[in-house]
């Protein structure tokens, strides 16, 4: 296991270097940050001096080396727009995005896994047909349209839930959470459902397909021939083998929820990383945009590494192969 971990960590290091290079190169051509930071009355010599202070006149290799060194030491620099440390800005927004992503993922799992198992075991029932039709709608309709429809129905017409913001929050050791207040949960419901609906449809269809395939394997037929209880066959033998690919998709879905929450956060004005990224694009705040992209890359790399370790815990065949 140790050599495997060492190889994976080395691969992850190269991936992060590639992400850092992409972030550095991509945001060098989105606009002139100095023009956004200054007004029309600023003298050209003052603008030139500001470019020198920001290091924008240094050779490109020097700028990239400084960028990577700062990332390695967790020194993310300062925002061009607010002059605040980027690390502090990210830390202030992370709780909102993580809580939204975790609740959305929980919704997709709580509904998607049992729904997929039911649809696999009772493929011809009316409830299964309704579930499949619902998943087609969930996959086909864009996220922002779902969010707007939920706002119109539950926020405008019925007035049950708030349509923007995070609601009441509580500060616990520097972590500002909305999960401990009623207003926070009321504000969280609509964006979490909007973000989790697409993930739910993927989870349900994946579990259904994998479960139906496992139910046709020889060891399941042998278990039925031995007279084992159907409950044990379905939920111990079949579902256990189904979870290996499901874990991969669900883990990557969490990374996708964090990365692609931009639309949902924009629709609901949820004060998370996605909304911060959109604001940074508007004001050509290059440090914030670059750090955001590197952070998302790190999330995917860490999740992939965790998935590889979970394989051995879920599937005994992988443990046996690793030991051999």
mmCIF file of C-alpha atoms in Angstrom:
data_model
loop_
_atom_site.group_PDB
_atom_site.id
_atom_site.type_symbol
_atom_site.label_atom_id
_atom_site.label_comp_id
_atom_site.label_asym_id
_atom_site.label_seq_id
_atom_site.Cartn_x
_atom_site.Cartn_y
_atom_site.Cartn_z
ATOM 1 C CA UNK A 1 0.000 0.000 0.000
ATOM 2 C CA UNK A 2 2.835 2.429 0.767
ATOM 3 C CA UNK A 3 4.412 2.226 -2.734
ATOM 4 C CA UNK A 4 0.940 2.661 -4.210
ATOM 5 C CA UNK A 5 0.346 5.767 -2.101
ATOM 6 C CA UNK A 6 3.756 7.155 -3.054
ATOM 7 C CA UNK A 7 3.018 6.715 -6.768
ATOM 8 C CA UNK A 8 -0.404 8.300 -6.448
ATOM 9 C CA UNK A 9 0.975 11.254 -4.499
ATOM 10 C CA UNK A 10 3.677 11.798 -7.118
ATOM 11 C CA UNK A 11 1.070 11.693 -9.885
ATOM 12 C CA UNK A 12 -1.070 14.129 -7.916
ATOM 13 C CA UNK A 13 1.876 16.509 -7.632
ATOM 14 C CA UNK A 14 2.343 16.571 -11.411
ATOM 15 C CA UNK A 15 -1.383 17.089 -11.908
ATOM 16 C CA UNK A 16 -1.373 20.061 -9.539
ATOM 17 C CA UNK A 17 1.598 21.565 -11.374
ATOM 18 C CA UNK A 18 -0.320 21.254 -14.636
ATOM 19 C CA UNK A 19 -3.381 22.886 -13.053
ATOM 20 C CA UNK A 20 -1.232 25.701 -11.689
ATOM 21 C CA UNK A 21 0.291 26.269 -15.142
ATOM 22 C CA UNK A 22 -3.179 26.304 -16.700
ATOM 23 C CA UNK A 23 -4.494 28.766 -14.122
ATOM 24 C CA UNK A 24 -1.467 31.007 -14.550
ATOM 25 C CA UNK A 25 -1.660 31.010 -18.344
ATOM 26 C CA UNK A 26 -5.435 31.237 -18.644
ATOM 27 C CA UNK A 27 -5.934 34.351 -16.579
ATOM 28 C CA UNK A 28 -3.059 36.355 -18.051
ATOM 29 C CA UNK A 29 -5.243 37.268 -21.033
ATOM 30 C CA UNK A 30 -8.622 38.045 -19.437
ATOM 31 C CA UNK A 31 -7.951 41.776 -19.179
ATOM 32 C CA UNK A 32 -5.786 44.419 -17.585
ATOM 33 C CA UNK A 33 -6.201 44.348 -13.782
ATOM 34 C CA UNK A 34 -4.519 47.730 -13.410
ATOM 35 C CA UNK A 35 -7.219 49.354 -15.543
ATOM 36 C CA UNK A 36 -9.863 47.867 -13.254
ATOM 37 C CA UNK A 37 -8.040 49.012 -10.111
ATOM 38 C CA UNK A 38 -7.572 52.615 -11.251
ATOM 39 C CA UNK A 39 -9.819 55.297 -12.673
ATOM 40 C CA UNK A 40 -9.674 57.405 -15.797
ATOM 41 C CA UNK A 41 -7.971 60.183 -13.846
ATOM 42 C CA UNK A 42 -4.958 58.009 -12.978
ATOM 43 C CA UNK A 43 -1.745 59.155 -14.623
ATOM 44 C CA UNK A 44 0.021 56.693 -16.982
ATOM 45 C CA UNK A 45 3.186 56.792 -14.863
ATOM 46 C CA UNK A 46 1.168 55.808 -11.776
ATOM 47 C CA UNK A 47 -0.334 52.878 -13.683
ATOM 48 C CA UNK A 48 3.143 51.804 -14.827
ATOM 49 C CA UNK A 49 4.428 51.996 -11.251
ATOM 50 C CA UNK A 50 1.488 49.871 -10.039
ATOM 51 C CA UNK A 51 2.262 47.216 -12.670
ATOM 52 C CA UNK A 52 5.835 47.058 -11.376
ATOM 53 C CA UNK A 53 4.652 46.745 -7.770
ATOM 54 C CA UNK A 54 2.324 43.884 -8.718
ATOM 55 C CA UNK A 55 5.110 42.091 -10.601
ATOM 56 C CA UNK A 56 3.210 42.199 -13.888
ATOM 57 C CA UNK A 57 6.302 43.438 -15.750
ATOM 58 C CA UNK A 58 8.532 40.528 -14.693
ATOM 59 C CA UNK A 59 9.377 37.784 -17.210
ATOM 60 C CA UNK A 60 6.693 35.114 -17.501
ATOM 61 C CA UNK A 61 8.864 32.268 -16.068
ATOM 62 C CA UNK A 62 9.659 34.426 -13.042
ATOM 63 C CA UNK A 63 5.982 35.197 -12.487
ATOM 64 C CA UNK A 64 5.050 31.514 -12.765
ATOM 65 C CA UNK A 65 7.818 30.407 -10.391
ATOM 66 C CA UNK A 66 6.671 33.014 -7.865
ATOM 67 C CA UNK A 67 3.066 31.876 -8.317
ATOM 68 C CA UNK A 68 3.912 28.206 -7.654
ATOM 69 C CA UNK A 69 6.137 29.064 -4.683
ATOM 70 C CA UNK A 70 3.388 31.158 -3.130
ATOM 71 C CA UNK A 71 0.866 28.329 -3.617
ATOM 72 C CA UNK A 72 3.243 25.821 -2.016
ATOM 73 C CA UNK A 73 3.558 28.040 1.064
ATOM 74 C CA UNK A 74 -0.200 28.802 1.135
ATOM 75 C CA UNK A 75 0.544 32.440 0.381
ATOM 76 C CA UNK A 76 -2.220 33.282 -2.078
ATOM 77 C CA UNK A 77 -1.407 36.970 -2.366
ATOM 78 C CA UNK A 78 -3.858 39.861 -2.311
ATOM 79 C CA UNK A 79 -6.984 40.616 -4.264
ATOM 80 C CA UNK A 80 -6.562 43.326 -6.877
ATOM 81 C CA UNK A 81 -10.107 44.501 -6.193
ATOM 82 C CA UNK A 82 -10.423 44.545 -2.392
ATOM 83 C CA UNK A 83 -6.732 44.422 -1.367
ATOM 84 C CA UNK A 84 -7.660 41.671 1.086
ATOM 85 C CA UNK A 85 -5.590 38.483 1.395
ATOM 86 C CA UNK A 86 -7.023 35.945 -1.038
ATOM 87 C CA UNK A 87 -6.670 33.206 1.592
ATOM 88 C CA UNK A 88 -8.974 35.086 3.941
ATOM 89 C CA UNK A 89 -11.516 35.669 1.175
ATOM 90 C CA UNK A 90 -11.493 31.957 0.289
ATOM 91 C CA UNK A 91 -11.759 30.926 3.938
ATOM 92 C CA UNK A 92 -14.788 33.170 4.431
ATOM 93 C CA UNK A 93 -16.607 31.621 1.458
ATOM 94 C CA UNK A 94 -15.642 27.941 1.874
ATOM 95 C CA UNK A 95 -18.173 27.115 4.644
ATOM 96 C CA UNK A 96 -21.114 28.253 2.511
ATOM 97 C CA UNK A 97 -20.028 26.233 -0.544
ATOM 98 C CA UNK A 98 -19.113 23.098 1.414
ATOM 99 C CA UNK A 99 -22.377 23.070 3.339
ATOM 100 C CA UNK A 100 -24.375 23.599 0.157
ATOM 101 C CA UNK A 101 -22.436 20.837 -1.623
ATOM 102 C CA UNK A 102 -22.701 18.354 1.253
ATOM 103 C CA UNK A 103 -26.454 18.840 1.670
ATOM 104 C CA UNK A 104 -26.989 18.582 -2.098
ATOM 105 C CA UNK A 105 -24.919 15.378 -2.218
ATOM 106 C CA UNK A 106 -26.793 13.981 0.781
ATOM 107 C CA UNK A 107 -30.108 14.632 -0.974
ATOM 108 C CA UNK A 108 -28.883 12.828 -4.087
ATOM 109 C CA UNK A 109 -27.721 9.805 -2.065
ATOM 110 C CA UNK A 110 -30.711 9.514 0.261
ATOM 111 C CA UNK A 111 -33.107 9.565 -2.682
ATOM 112 C CA UNK A 112 -30.933 8.220 -5.506
ATOM 113 C CA UNK A 113 -29.542 5.013 -3.963
ATOM 114 C CA UNK A 114 -32.851 3.606 -2.601
ATOM 115 C CA UNK A 115 -34.620 4.787 -5.752
ATOM 116 C CA UNK A 116 -32.061 3.046 -7.965
ATOM 117 C CA UNK A 117 -32.322 -0.192 -5.976
ATOM 118 C CA UNK A 118 -36.129 -0.114 -6.154
ATOM 119 C CA UNK A 119 -36.076 0.605 -9.887
ATOM 120 C CA UNK A 120 -33.710 -2.339 -10.447
ATOM 121 C CA UNK A 121 -35.703 -4.808 -8.359
ATOM 122 C CA UNK A 122 -39.121 -3.741 -9.701
ATOM 123 C CA UNK A 123 -38.378 -2.585 -13.256
ATOM 124 C CA UNK A 124 -41.981 -2.782 -14.509
ATOM 125 C CA UNK A 125 -43.790 -1.078 -11.644
ATOM 126 C CA UNK A 126 -45.562 2.285 -12.204
ATOM 127 C CA UNK A 127 -43.370 3.884 -9.524
ATOM 128 C CA UNK A 128 -40.242 2.862 -11.434
ATOM 129 C CA UNK A 129 -41.590 4.353 -14.655
ATOM 130 C CA UNK A 130 -42.380 7.581 -12.811
ATOM 131 C CA UNK A 131 -38.858 7.660 -11.369
ATOM 132 C CA UNK A 132 -37.268 7.165 -14.787
ATOM 133 C CA UNK A 133 -39.412 9.896 -16.337
ATOM 134 C CA UNK A 134 -38.459 12.195 -13.466
ATOM 135 C CA UNK A 135 -34.752 11.491 -13.974
ATOM 136 C CA UNK A 136 -35.051 12.334 -17.668
ATOM 137 C CA UNK A 137 -36.568 15.683 -16.748
ATOM 138 C CA UNK A 138 -33.877 16.282 -14.146
ATOM 139 C CA UNK A 139 -31.101 15.607 -16.643
ATOM 140 C CA UNK A 140 -32.664 17.595 -19.470
ATOM 141 C CA UNK A 141 -33.655 20.821 -17.707
ATOM 142 C CA UNK A 142 -30.758 23.237 -17.036
ATOM 143 C CA UNK A 143 -29.886 23.923 -13.414
ATOM 144 C CA UNK A 144 -30.640 27.633 -13.573
ATOM 145 C CA UNK A 145 -34.117 26.924 -14.982
ATOM 146 C CA UNK A 146 -34.845 24.544 -12.101
ATOM 147 C CA UNK A 147 -33.643 27.169 -9.642
ATOM 148 C CA UNK A 148 -35.824 29.887 -11.168
ATOM 149 C CA UNK A 149 -38.873 27.589 -11.167
ATOM 150 C CA UNK A 150 -38.325 26.700 -7.502
ATOM 151 C CA UNK A 151 -37.919 30.381 -6.621
ATOM 152 C CA UNK A 152 -41.127 31.261 -8.471
ATOM 153 C CA UNK A 153 -43.145 28.438 -6.887
ATOM 154 C CA UNK A 154 -41.912 28.252 -3.290
ATOM 155 C CA UNK A 155 -40.592 31.781 -2.881
ATOM 156 C CA UNK A 156 -42.894 34.034 -4.900
ATOM 157 C CA UNK A 157 -46.207 32.185 -5.217
ATOM 158 C CA UNK A 158 -46.311 30.245 -1.929
ATOM 159 C CA UNK A 159 -43.910 32.405 0.083
ATOM 160 C CA UNK A 160 -42.673 29.434 2.075
ATOM 161 C CA UNK A 161 -38.919 29.809 1.604
ATOM 162 C CA UNK A 162 -36.424 32.662 1.099
ATOM 163 C CA UNK A 163 -35.094 33.100 -2.414
ATOM 164 C CA UNK A 164 -31.621 34.532 -1.819
ATOM 165 C CA UNK A 165 -28.884 34.730 0.772
ATOM 166 C CA UNK A 166 -27.759 32.319 3.434
ATOM 167 C CA UNK A 167 -30.137 33.156 6.253
ATOM 168 C CA UNK A 168 -29.078 33.137 9.877
ATOM 169 C CA UNK A 169 -25.597 31.825 10.684
ATOM 170 C CA UNK A 170 -23.664 30.849 13.808
ATOM 171 C CA UNK A 171 -19.909 31.277 14.255
ATOM 172 C CA UNK A 172 -18.234 28.164 15.706
ATOM 173 C CA UNK A 173 -14.475 28.488 16.039
ATOM 174 C CA UNK A 174 -14.189 30.658 12.933
ATOM 175 C CA UNK A 175 -16.518 28.426 10.899
ATOM 176 C CA UNK A 176 -19.699 30.330 10.101
ATOM 177 C CA UNK A 177 -22.444 27.751 9.610
ATOM 178 C CA UNK A 178 -26.090 28.027 8.661
ATOM 179 C CA UNK A 179 -26.882 24.441 9.697
ATOM 180 C CA UNK A 180 -27.634 25.389 13.306
ATOM 181 C CA UNK A 181 -30.371 27.924 12.664
ATOM 182 C CA UNK A 182 -33.889 27.554 11.318
ATOM 183 C CA UNK A 183 -33.443 30.523 8.988
ATOM 184 C CA UNK A 184 -30.243 28.937 7.688
ATOM 185 C CA UNK A 185 -31.987 25.670 6.854
ATOM 186 C CA UNK A 186 -34.889 27.506 5.211
ATOM 187 C CA UNK A 187 -32.437 29.422 3.018
ATOM 188 C CA UNK A 188 -30.496 26.239 2.230
ATOM 189 C CA UNK A 189 -33.389 24.096 1.004
ATOM 190 C CA UNK A 190 -33.984 25.622 -2.443
ATOM 191 C CA UNK A 191 -30.332 25.906 -3.575
ATOM 192 C CA UNK A 192 -29.506 22.444 -2.202
ATOM 193 C CA UNK A 193 -32.437 20.838 -4.034
ATOM 194 C CA UNK A 194 -31.516 22.717 -7.213
ATOM 195 C CA UNK A 195 -27.887 21.616 -7.031
ATOM 196 C CA UNK A 196 -28.660 18.062 -5.907
ATOM 197 C CA UNK A 197 -31.380 17.252 -8.430
ATOM 198 C CA UNK A 198 -28.995 16.671 -11.329
ATOM 199 C CA UNK A 199 -26.694 14.566 -9.133
ATOM 200 C CA UNK A 200 -29.726 12.620 -7.904
ATOM 201 C CA UNK A 201 -30.738 11.614 -11.418
ATOM 202 C CA UNK A 202 -27.229 10.371 -12.228
ATOM 203 C CA UNK A 203 -26.976 8.424 -8.966
ATOM 204 C CA UNK A 204 -30.384 6.785 -9.403
ATOM 205 C CA UNK A 205 -29.725 5.687 -12.979
ATOM 206 C CA UNK A 206 -26.223 4.442 -12.164
ATOM 207 C CA UNK A 207 -27.375 2.402 -9.158
ATOM 208 C CA UNK A 208 -30.250 0.955 -11.205
ATOM 209 C CA UNK A 209 -27.987 -0.065 -14.103
ATOM 210 C CA UNK A 210 -25.283 -1.550 -11.868
ATOM 211 C CA UNK A 211 -27.800 -3.357 -9.667
ATOM 212 C CA UNK A 212 -29.537 -4.936 -12.657
ATOM 213 C CA UNK A 213 -26.187 -6.090 -14.044
ATOM 214 C CA UNK A 214 -25.088 -7.579 -10.715
ATOM 215 C CA UNK A 215 -28.412 -9.393 -10.316
ATOM 216 C CA UNK A 216 -27.669 -11.296 -13.535
ATOM 217 C CA UNK A 217 -24.263 -12.583 -12.376
ATOM 218 C CA UNK A 218 -23.615 -16.234 -11.499
ATOM 219 C CA UNK A 219 -22.906 -15.727 -7.798
ATOM 220 C CA UNK A 220 -26.305 -14.056 -7.293
ATOM 221 C CA UNK A 221 -28.032 -16.922 -9.108
ATOM 222 C CA UNK A 222 -26.111 -19.387 -6.971
ATOM 223 C CA UNK A 223 -27.194 -17.552 -3.818
ATOM 224 C CA UNK A 224 -30.810 -17.767 -4.968
ATOM 225 C CA UNK A 225 -30.418 -21.464 -5.736
ATOM 226 C CA UNK A 226 -29.134 -22.038 -2.192
ATOM 227 C CA UNK A 227 -32.329 -20.514 -0.848
ATOM 228 C CA UNK A 228 -30.801 -17.456 0.820
ATOM 229 C CA UNK A 229 -33.314 -14.807 1.859
ATOM 230 C CA UNK A 230 -33.996 -12.304 -0.908
ATOM 231 C CA UNK A 231 -33.320 -9.416 1.463
ATOM 232 C CA UNK A 232 -29.826 -10.747 2.131
ATOM 233 C CA UNK A 233 -29.189 -11.333 -1.580
ATOM 234 C CA UNK A 234 -30.378 -7.872 -2.567
ATOM 235 C CA UNK A 235 -28.825 -5.712 0.131
ATOM 236 C CA UNK A 236 -25.769 -7.709 1.214
ATOM 237 C CA UNK A 237 -24.463 -9.414 -1.911
ATOM 238 C CA UNK A 238 -25.857 -7.425 -4.847
ATOM 239 C CA UNK A 239 -25.755 -3.925 -3.381
ATOM 240 C CA UNK A 240 -22.255 -4.477 -1.990
ATOM 241 C CA UNK A 241 -20.923 -5.221 -5.474
ATOM 242 C CA UNK A 242 -22.884 -2.321 -6.906
ATOM 243 C CA UNK A 243 -21.243 0.242 -4.613
ATOM 244 C CA UNK A 244 -17.747 0.132 -6.153
ATOM 245 C CA UNK A 245 -18.536 2.141 -9.312
ATOM 246 C CA UNK A 246 -21.121 4.151 -7.381
ATOM 247 C CA UNK A 247 -18.465 5.343 -4.916
ATOM 248 C CA UNK A 248 -16.354 6.596 -7.820
ATOM 249 C CA UNK A 249 -19.175 8.554 -9.403
ATOM 250 C CA UNK A 250 -20.504 9.915 -6.108
ATOM 251 C CA UNK A 251 -17.044 11.070 -5.020
ATOM 252 C CA UNK A 252 -16.438 12.802 -8.340
ATOM 253 C CA UNK A 253 -19.937 14.247 -8.122
ATOM 254 C CA UNK A 254 -18.969 15.966 -4.886
ATOM 255 C CA UNK A 255 -16.028 17.570 -6.654
ATOM 256 C CA UNK A 256 -18.379 18.554 -9.449
ATOM 257 C CA UNK A 257 -20.868 19.999 -6.957
ATOM 258 C CA UNK A 258 -18.126 22.210 -5.515
ATOM 259 C CA UNK A 259 -16.771 23.176 -8.937
ATOM 260 C CA UNK A 260 -20.081 23.747 -10.723
ATOM 261 C CA UNK A 261 -22.054 25.373 -7.930
ATOM 262 C CA UNK A 262 -21.381 28.683 -9.694
ATOM 263 C CA UNK A 263 -24.758 28.739 -11.456
ATOM 264 C CA UNK A 264 -26.742 27.818 -8.355
ATOM 265 C CA UNK A 265 -24.894 30.306 -6.174
ATOM 266 C CA UNK A 266 -25.477 33.003 -8.770
ATOM 267 C CA UNK A 267 -29.221 32.289 -9.038
ATOM 268 C CA UNK A 268 -29.733 32.268 -5.258
ATOM 269 C CA UNK A 269 -27.013 34.834 -4.444
ATOM 270 C CA UNK A 270 -25.464 32.221 -2.175
ATOM 271 C CA UNK A 271 -22.258 33.744 -0.685
ATOM 272 C CA UNK A 272 -19.906 30.900 -1.634
ATOM 273 C CA UNK A 273 -16.838 30.326 -3.763
ATOM 274 C CA UNK A 274 -18.804 30.233 -7.008
ATOM 275 C CA UNK A 275 -20.253 33.692 -6.472
ATOM 276 C CA UNK A 276 -16.804 34.964 -5.469
ATOM 277 C CA UNK A 277 -15.382 33.577 -8.728
ATOM 278 C CA UNK A 278 -18.049 35.331 -10.799
ATOM 279 C CA UNK A 279 -17.344 38.617 -9.032
ATOM 280 C CA UNK A 280 -13.626 38.122 -9.669
ATOM 281 C CA UNK A 281 -14.231 37.613 -13.396
ATOM 282 C CA UNK A 282 -16.252 40.812 -13.517
ATOM 283 C CA UNK A 283 -13.432 42.859 -11.964
ATOM 284 C CA UNK A 284 -10.518 40.926 -13.563
ATOM 285 C CA UNK A 285 -9.302 39.887 -10.115
ATOM 286 C CA UNK A 286 -6.620 37.499 -11.379
ATOM 287 C CA UNK A 287 -5.257 36.247 -8.002
ATOM 288 C CA UNK A 288 -8.719 35.160 -6.837
ATOM 289 C CA UNK A 289 -9.550 33.465 -10.149
ATOM 290 C CA UNK A 290 -6.236 31.590 -10.279
ATOM 291 C CA UNK A 291 -6.447 30.406 -6.660
ATOM 292 C CA UNK A 292 -10.044 29.272 -7.191
ATOM 293 C CA UNK A 293 -9.070 27.130 -10.186
ATOM 294 C CA UNK A 294 -6.113 25.597 -8.326
ATOM 295 C CA UNK A 295 -8.335 24.900 -5.317
ATOM 296 C CA UNK A 296 -10.908 23.101 -7.474
ATOM 297 C CA UNK A 297 -8.108 21.057 -9.057
ATOM 298 C CA UNK A 298 -6.845 20.114 -5.600
ATOM 299 C CA UNK A 299 -10.348 18.998 -4.567
ATOM 300 C CA UNK A 300 -10.605 16.635 -7.559
ATOM 301 C CA UNK A 301 -7.093 15.250 -6.995
ATOM 302 C CA UNK A 302 -7.760 14.625 -3.306
ATOM 303 C CA UNK A 303 -11.103 12.970 -4.060
ATOM 304 C CA UNK A 304 -9.551 10.659 -6.657
ATOM 305 C CA UNK A 305 -6.900 9.611 -4.157
ATOM 306 C CA UNK A 306 -9.546 8.961 -1.522
ATOM 307 C CA UNK A 307 -11.599 6.896 -3.971
ATOM 308 C CA UNK A 308 -8.613 4.659 -4.713
ATOM 309 C CA UNK A 309 -8.244 3.976 -0.981
ATOM 310 C CA UNK A 310 -11.969 3.310 -0.547
ATOM 311 C CA UNK A 311 -11.899 0.669 -3.281
ATOM 312 C CA UNK A 312 -9.861 -1.647 -1.077
ATOM 313 C CA UNK A 313 -12.258 -1.126 1.828
ATOM 314 C CA UNK A 314 -15.377 -1.888 -0.238
ATOM 315 C CA UNK A 315 -14.294 -4.682 -2.581
ATOM 316 C CA UNK A 316 -12.418 -7.649 -0.999
ATOM 317 C CA UNK A 317 -11.135 -8.689 -4.447
ATOM 318 C CA UNK A 318 -9.089 -5.495 -4.638
ATOM 319 C CA UNK A 319 -7.528 -6.216 -1.247
ATOM 320 C CA UNK A 320 -6.585 -9.717 -2.347
ATOM 321 C CA UNK A 321 -5.067 -8.404 -5.590
ATOM 322 C CA UNK A 322 -3.113 -5.745 -3.695
ATOM 323 C CA UNK A 323 -1.754 -8.298 -1.242
ATOM 324 C CA UNK A 324 -0.675 -10.576 -4.082
#
